[in-house]
PDB file of C-alpha atoms in Angstrom:
ATOM      1  CA  UNK O   1      74.809 102.979 135.040  1.00  0.00           C
ATOM      2  CA  UNK O   2      75.004 106.646 134.108  1.00  0.00           C
ATOM      3  CA  UNK O   3      77.154 107.690 131.188  1.00  0.00           C
ATOM      4  CA  UNK O   4      79.642 110.489 131.597  1.00  0.00           C
ATOM      5  CA  UNK O   5      79.831 113.418 129.213  1.00  0.00           C
ATOM      6  CA  UNK O   6      82.879 111.980 127.435  1.00  0.00           C
ATOM      7  CA  UNK O   7      81.119 108.642 126.820  1.00  0.00           C
ATOM      8  CA  UNK O   8      78.032 110.433 125.503  1.00  0.00           C
ATOM      9  CA  UNK O   9      80.151 112.502 123.102  1.00  0.00           C
ATOM     10  CA  UNK O  10      81.849 109.323 121.916  1.00  0.00           C
ATOM     11  CA  UNK O  11      78.501 107.637 121.192  1.00  0.00           C
ATOM     12  CA  UNK O  12      77.201 110.699 119.346  1.00  0.00           C
ATOM     13  CA  UNK O  13      80.389 110.877 117.254  1.00  0.00           C
ATOM     14  CA  UNK O  14      80.218 107.150 116.423  1.00  0.00           C
ATOM     15  CA  UNK O  15      76.548 107.205 115.388  1.00  0.00           C
ATOM     16  CA  UNK O  16      77.069 110.442 113.455  1.00  0.00           C
ATOM     17  CA  UNK O  17      79.964 108.876 111.530  1.00  0.00           C
ATOM     18  CA  UNK O  18      77.917 105.779 110.699  1.00  0.00           C
ATOM     19  CA  UNK O  19      74.922 107.900 109.636  1.00  0.00           C
ATOM     20  CA  UNK O  20      77.101 109.939 107.280  1.00  0.00           C
ATOM     21  CA  UNK O  21      78.063 106.751 105.414  1.00  0.00           C
ATOM     22  CA  UNK O  22      74.719 104.912 105.611  1.00  0.00           C
ATOM     23  CA  UNK O  23      72.347 104.535 102.685  1.00  0.00           C
ATOM     24  CA  UNK O  24      69.247 104.287 104.876  1.00  0.00           C
ATOM     25  CA  UNK O  25      68.140 103.855 108.470  1.00  0.00           C
ATOM     26  CA  UNK O  26      65.375 101.802 110.022  1.00  0.00           C
ATOM     27  CA  UNK O  27      64.224 102.220 113.611  1.00  0.00           C
ATOM     28  CA  UNK O  28      62.384  99.527 115.532  1.00  0.00           C
ATOM     29  CA  UNK O  29      60.962  99.216 119.010  1.00  0.00           C
ATOM     30  CA  UNK O  30      62.362  96.176 120.795  1.00  0.00           C
ATOM     31  CA  UNK O  31      60.332  96.306 124.011  1.00  0.00           C
ATOM     32  CA  UNK O  32      60.075  92.839 125.604  1.00  0.00           C
ATOM     33  CA  UNK O  33      62.815  91.182 123.548  1.00  0.00           C
ATOM     34  CA  UNK O  34      65.267  89.004 125.414  1.00  0.00           C
ATOM     35  CA  UNK O  35      69.041  89.416 125.293  1.00  0.00           C
ATOM     36  CA  UNK O  36      69.412  86.210 123.269  1.00  0.00           C
ATOM     37  CA  UNK O  37      67.007  87.559 120.648  1.00  0.00           C
ATOM     38  CA  UNK O  38      68.945  90.816 120.351  1.00  0.00           C
ATOM     39  CA  UNK O  39      72.204  88.883 120.042  1.00  0.00           C
ATOM     40  CA  UNK O  40      70.724  86.779 117.252  1.00  0.00           C
ATOM     41  CA  UNK O  41      69.543  89.961 115.508  1.00  0.00           C
ATOM     42  CA  UNK O  42      73.033  91.475 115.787  1.00  0.00           C
ATOM     43  CA  UNK O  43      74.632  88.365 114.262  1.00  0.00           C
ATOM     44  CA  UNK O  44      72.244  88.527 111.300  1.00  0.00           C
ATOM     45  CA  UNK O  45      72.907  92.257 110.947  1.00  0.00           C
ATOM     46  CA  UNK O  46      76.676  91.733 110.708  1.00  0.00           C
ATOM     47  CA  UNK O  47      76.146  89.080 108.028  1.00  0.00           C
ATOM     48  CA  UNK O  48      73.997  91.484 105.978  1.00  0.00           C
ATOM     49  CA  UNK O  49      76.130  94.616 106.300  1.00  0.00           C
ATOM     50  CA  UNK O  50      73.769  96.413 108.674  1.00  0.00           C
ATOM     51  CA  UNK O  51      75.097  98.431 111.612  1.00  0.00           C
ATOM     52  CA  UNK O  52      72.857  97.978 114.669  1.00  0.00           C
ATOM     53  CA  UNK O  53      72.975 100.152 117.756  1.00  0.00           C
ATOM     54  CA  UNK O  54      70.796 100.674 120.804  1.00  0.00           C
ATOM     55  CA  UNK O  55      71.217 104.330 121.721  1.00  0.00           C
ATOM     56  CA  UNK O  56      69.372 106.739 123.946  1.00  0.00           C
ATOM     57  CA  UNK O  57      67.024 108.745 121.797  1.00  0.00           C
ATOM     58  CA  UNK O  58      68.418 112.075 122.976  1.00  0.00           C
ATOM     59  CA  UNK O  59      71.899 111.000 121.844  1.00  0.00           C
ATOM     60  CA  UNK O  60      70.543 109.651 118.555  1.00  0.00           C
ATOM     61  CA  UNK O  61      68.773 112.958 117.886  1.00  0.00           C
ATOM     62  CA  UNK O  62      72.078 114.798 118.354  1.00  0.00           C
ATOM     63  CA  UNK O  63      73.932 112.320 116.157  1.00  0.00           C
ATOM     64  CA  UNK O  64      71.371 112.490 113.339  1.00  0.00           C
ATOM     65  CA  UNK O  65      70.831 116.256 113.546  1.00  0.00           C
ATOM     66  CA  UNK O  66      73.478 117.148 110.946  1.00  0.00           C
ATOM     67  CA  UNK O  67      72.939 114.112 108.725  1.00  0.00           C
ATOM     68  CA  UNK O  68      70.581 113.338 105.859  1.00  0.00           C
ATOM     69  CA  UNK O  69      68.446 111.488 108.442  1.00  0.00           C
ATOM     70  CA  UNK O  70      67.661 114.558 110.553  1.00  0.00           C
ATOM     71  CA  UNK O  71      63.997 114.160 109.542  1.00  0.00           C
ATOM     72  CA  UNK O  72      63.700 111.175 111.916  1.00  0.00           C
ATOM     73  CA  UNK O  73      63.727 113.397 115.009  1.00  0.00           C
ATOM     74  CA  UNK O  74      59.972 113.214 115.596  1.00  0.00           C
ATOM     75  CA  UNK O  75      59.897 109.393 115.386  1.00  0.00           C
ATOM     76  CA  UNK O  76      62.526 108.750 118.051  1.00  0.00           C
ATOM     77  CA  UNK O  77      60.475 107.788 121.098  1.00  0.00           C
ATOM     78  CA  UNK O  78      60.490 104.633 123.191  1.00  0.00           C
ATOM     79  CA  UNK O  79      63.124 101.900 123.450  1.00  0.00           C
ATOM     80  CA  UNK O  80      64.579 101.802 119.938  1.00  0.00           C
ATOM     81  CA  UNK O  81      67.193  99.879 118.038  1.00  0.00           C
ATOM     82  CA  UNK O  82      68.724 101.682 115.072  1.00  0.00           C
ATOM     83  CA  UNK O  83      69.676  99.807 111.908  1.00  0.00           C
ATOM     84  CA  UNK O  84      71.900 101.608 109.411  1.00  0.00           C
ATOM     85  CA  UNK O  85      72.143 100.054 105.942  1.00  0.00           C
ATOM     86  CA  UNK O  86      75.752 100.285 104.861  1.00  0.00           C
ATOM     87  CA  UNK O  87      75.737  98.181 101.669  1.00  0.00           C
ATOM     88  CA  UNK O  88      72.189  98.144 100.288  1.00  0.00           C
ATOM     89  CA  UNK O  89      69.448 100.756 100.785  1.00  0.00           C
ATOM     90  CA  UNK O  90      66.911  98.143 101.873  1.00  0.00           C
ATOM     91  CA  UNK O  91      69.302  96.184 104.104  1.00  0.00           C
ATOM     92  CA  UNK O  92      68.104  97.309 107.547  1.00  0.00           C
ATOM     93  CA  UNK O  93      64.436  97.231 106.521  1.00  0.00           C
ATOM     94  CA  UNK O  94      64.871  93.720 105.107  1.00  0.00           C
ATOM     95  CA  UNK O  95      66.640  92.585 108.284  1.00  0.00           C
ATOM     96  CA  UNK O  96      63.906  93.946 110.564  1.00  0.00           C
ATOM     97  CA  UNK O  97      61.118  92.617 108.339  1.00  0.00           C
ATOM     98  CA  UNK O  98      62.581  89.109 108.214  1.00  0.00           C
ATOM     99  CA  UNK O  99      63.361  89.034 111.921  1.00  0.00           C
ATOM    100  CA  UNK O 100      59.908  90.307 112.889  1.00  0.00           C
ATOM    101  CA  UNK O 101      58.393  87.230 111.204  1.00  0.00           C
ATOM    102  CA  UNK O 102      59.859  85.045 113.963  1.00  0.00           C
ATOM    103  CA  UNK O 103      59.740  87.589 116.801  1.00  0.00           C
ATOM    104  CA  UNK O 104      56.574  89.667 117.094  1.00  0.00           C
ATOM    105  CA  UNK O 105      58.114  91.953 119.737  1.00  0.00           C
ATOM    106  CA  UNK O 106      60.238  93.762 117.153  1.00  0.00           C
ATOM    107  CA  UNK O 107      58.113  96.544 115.644  1.00  0.00           C
ATOM    108  CA  UNK O 108      59.463  98.912 112.996  1.00  0.00           C
ATOM    109  CA  UNK O 109      58.425 102.473 113.811  1.00  0.00           C
ATOM    110  CA  UNK O 110      60.188 104.584 111.164  1.00  0.00           C
ATOM    111  CA  UNK O 111      62.400 104.444 108.081  1.00  0.00           C
ATOM    112  CA  UNK O 112      64.397 106.970 106.134  1.00  0.00           C
ATOM    113  CA  UNK O 113      66.267 106.843 102.857  1.00  0.00           C
ATOM    114  CA  UNK O 114      67.599 110.321 103.488  1.00  0.00           C
ATOM    115  CA  UNK O 115      64.783 112.032 101.640  1.00  0.00           C
ATOM    116  CA  UNK O 116      62.042 112.176 104.226  1.00  0.00           C
ATOM    117  CA  UNK O 117      60.573 110.215 107.081  1.00  0.00           C
ATOM    118  CA  UNK O 118      58.697 107.050 106.116  1.00  0.00           C
ATOM    119  CA  UNK O 119      56.247 105.252 108.350  1.00  0.00           C
ATOM    120  CA  UNK O 120      56.199 101.540 109.144  1.00  0.00           C
ATOM    121  CA  UNK O 121      53.655 100.955 106.365  1.00  0.00           C
ATOM    122  CA  UNK O 122      56.499 101.528 103.860  1.00  0.00           C
ATOM    123  CA  UNK O 123      58.579  98.676 105.316  1.00  0.00           C
ATOM    124  CA  UNK O 124      57.744  96.245 102.499  1.00  0.00           C
ATOM    125  CA  UNK O 125      58.595  98.789  99.808  1.00  0.00           C
ATOM    126  CA  UNK O 126      61.958  99.709 101.347  1.00  0.00           C
ATOM    127  CA  UNK O 127      62.808  96.071 102.141  1.00  0.00           C
ATOM    128  CA  UNK O 128      62.218  95.133  98.513  1.00  0.00           C
ATOM    129  CA  UNK O 129      64.787  97.610  97.190  1.00  0.00           C
ATOM    130  CA  UNK O 130      67.442  95.701  95.246  1.00  0.00           C
ATOM    131  CA  UNK O 131      71.028  95.305  96.393  1.00  0.00           C
ATOM    132  CA  UNK O 132      73.758  96.821  94.244  1.00  0.00           C
ATOM    133  CA  UNK O 133      74.417  93.484  92.512  1.00  0.00           C
ATOM    134  CA  UNK O 134      70.710  92.905  91.851  1.00  0.00           C
ATOM    135  CA  UNK O 135      70.342  96.411  90.400  1.00  0.00           C
ATOM    136  CA  UNK O 136      73.356  95.924  88.124  1.00  0.00           C
ATOM    137  CA  UNK O 137      72.012  92.558  86.957  1.00  0.00           C
ATOM    138  CA  UNK O 138      68.641  94.132  86.106  1.00  0.00           C
ATOM    139  CA  UNK O 139      70.394  96.963  84.278  1.00  0.00           C
ATOM    140  CA  UNK O 140      72.504  94.556  82.251  1.00  0.00           C
ATOM    141  CA  UNK O 141      69.415  92.490  81.456  1.00  0.00           C
ATOM    142  CA  UNK O 142      67.840  95.526  79.799  1.00  0.00           C
ATOM    143  CA  UNK O 143      70.954  95.886  77.636  1.00  0.00           C
ATOM    144  CA  UNK O 144      71.112  92.186  76.756  1.00  0.00           C
ATOM    145  CA  UNK O 145      70.003  92.420  73.115  1.00  0.00           C
ATOM    146  CA  UNK O 146      71.911  95.600  72.164  1.00  0.00           C
ATOM    147  CA  UNK O 147      75.043  94.474  74.006  1.00  0.00           C
ATOM    148  CA  UNK O 148      74.865  91.027  72.409  1.00  0.00           C
ATOM    149  CA  UNK O 149      74.687  92.595  68.967  1.00  0.00           C
ATOM    150  CA  UNK O 150      77.558  94.934  69.833  1.00  0.00           C
ATOM    151  CA  UNK O 151      79.727  92.028  71.005  1.00  0.00           C
ATOM    152  CA  UNK O 152      78.995  90.071  67.812  1.00  0.00           C
ATOM    153  CA  UNK O 153      79.942  93.110  65.750  1.00  0.00           C
ATOM    154  CA  UNK O 154      83.192  93.532  67.677  1.00  0.00           C
ATOM    155  CA  UNK O 155      83.983  89.843  67.169  1.00  0.00           C
ATOM    156  CA  UNK O 156      83.298  90.127  63.417  1.00  0.00           C
ATOM    157  CA  UNK O 157      85.456  93.233  62.887  1.00  0.00           C
ATOM    158  CA  UNK O 158      88.827  91.417  62.801  1.00  0.00           C
ATOM    159  CA  UNK O 159      87.448  88.854  60.328  1.00  0.00           C
ATOM    160  CA  UNK O 160      86.043  91.549  58.057  1.00  0.00           C
ATOM    161  CA  UNK O 161      89.237  93.567  58.410  1.00  0.00           C
ATOM    162  CA  UNK O 162      91.312  90.568  57.286  1.00  0.00           C
ATOM    163  CA  UNK O 163      88.993  90.076  54.287  1.00  0.00           C
ATOM    164  CA  UNK O 164      89.292  93.741  53.324  1.00  0.00           C
ATOM    165  CA  UNK O 165      93.085  93.598  53.608  1.00  0.00           C
ATOM    166  CA  UNK O 166      93.149  90.437  51.509  1.00  0.00           C
ATOM    167  CA  UNK O 167      90.949  92.076  48.866  1.00  0.00           C
ATOM    168  CA  UNK O 168      93.214  95.145  48.764  1.00  0.00           C
ATOM    169  CA  UNK O 169      96.283  92.928  48.470  1.00  0.00           C
ATOM    170  CA  UNK O 170      94.666  90.956  45.596  1.00  0.00           C
ATOM    171  CA  UNK O 171      93.888  94.211  43.731  1.00  0.00           C
ATOM    172  CA  UNK O 172      97.550  95.231  43.719  1.00  0.00           C
TER     173      UNK O 172
END
């Protein structure tokens, strides 16, 4: 069924809005996948905070043209599904990588973190990027010793302050 101009503009506006908020995008060819497989992929995507969309490449090129993912233009050929990571930079890559283990028809063709086009060989690297919570945990782990010492010092201050006040009072 052919899309009218208004419907095309709506799709471009929607994808453009999502791209402006996304942390990264992964594009995969889904040739030969069944509807049930795509539905399963969409359910997993919703659970992981990834926005999935099957869009005509010409419309996707227009939608991404003014975004940080404009560098993907040359990689948009064939039947593609677009995964936009909304919560973690590696979300869409991780989703596609995990799903491709059980369905060999899903093939990642391009990735972008907004700083250049990455090929499918970078899938493992992008998929291994930590989530926000994982990154914060790693950051706090590096501060463990200094923060622990700081907390002990803060806890000791009232005790020392009371001792100093008592000593001043005794001197009077």
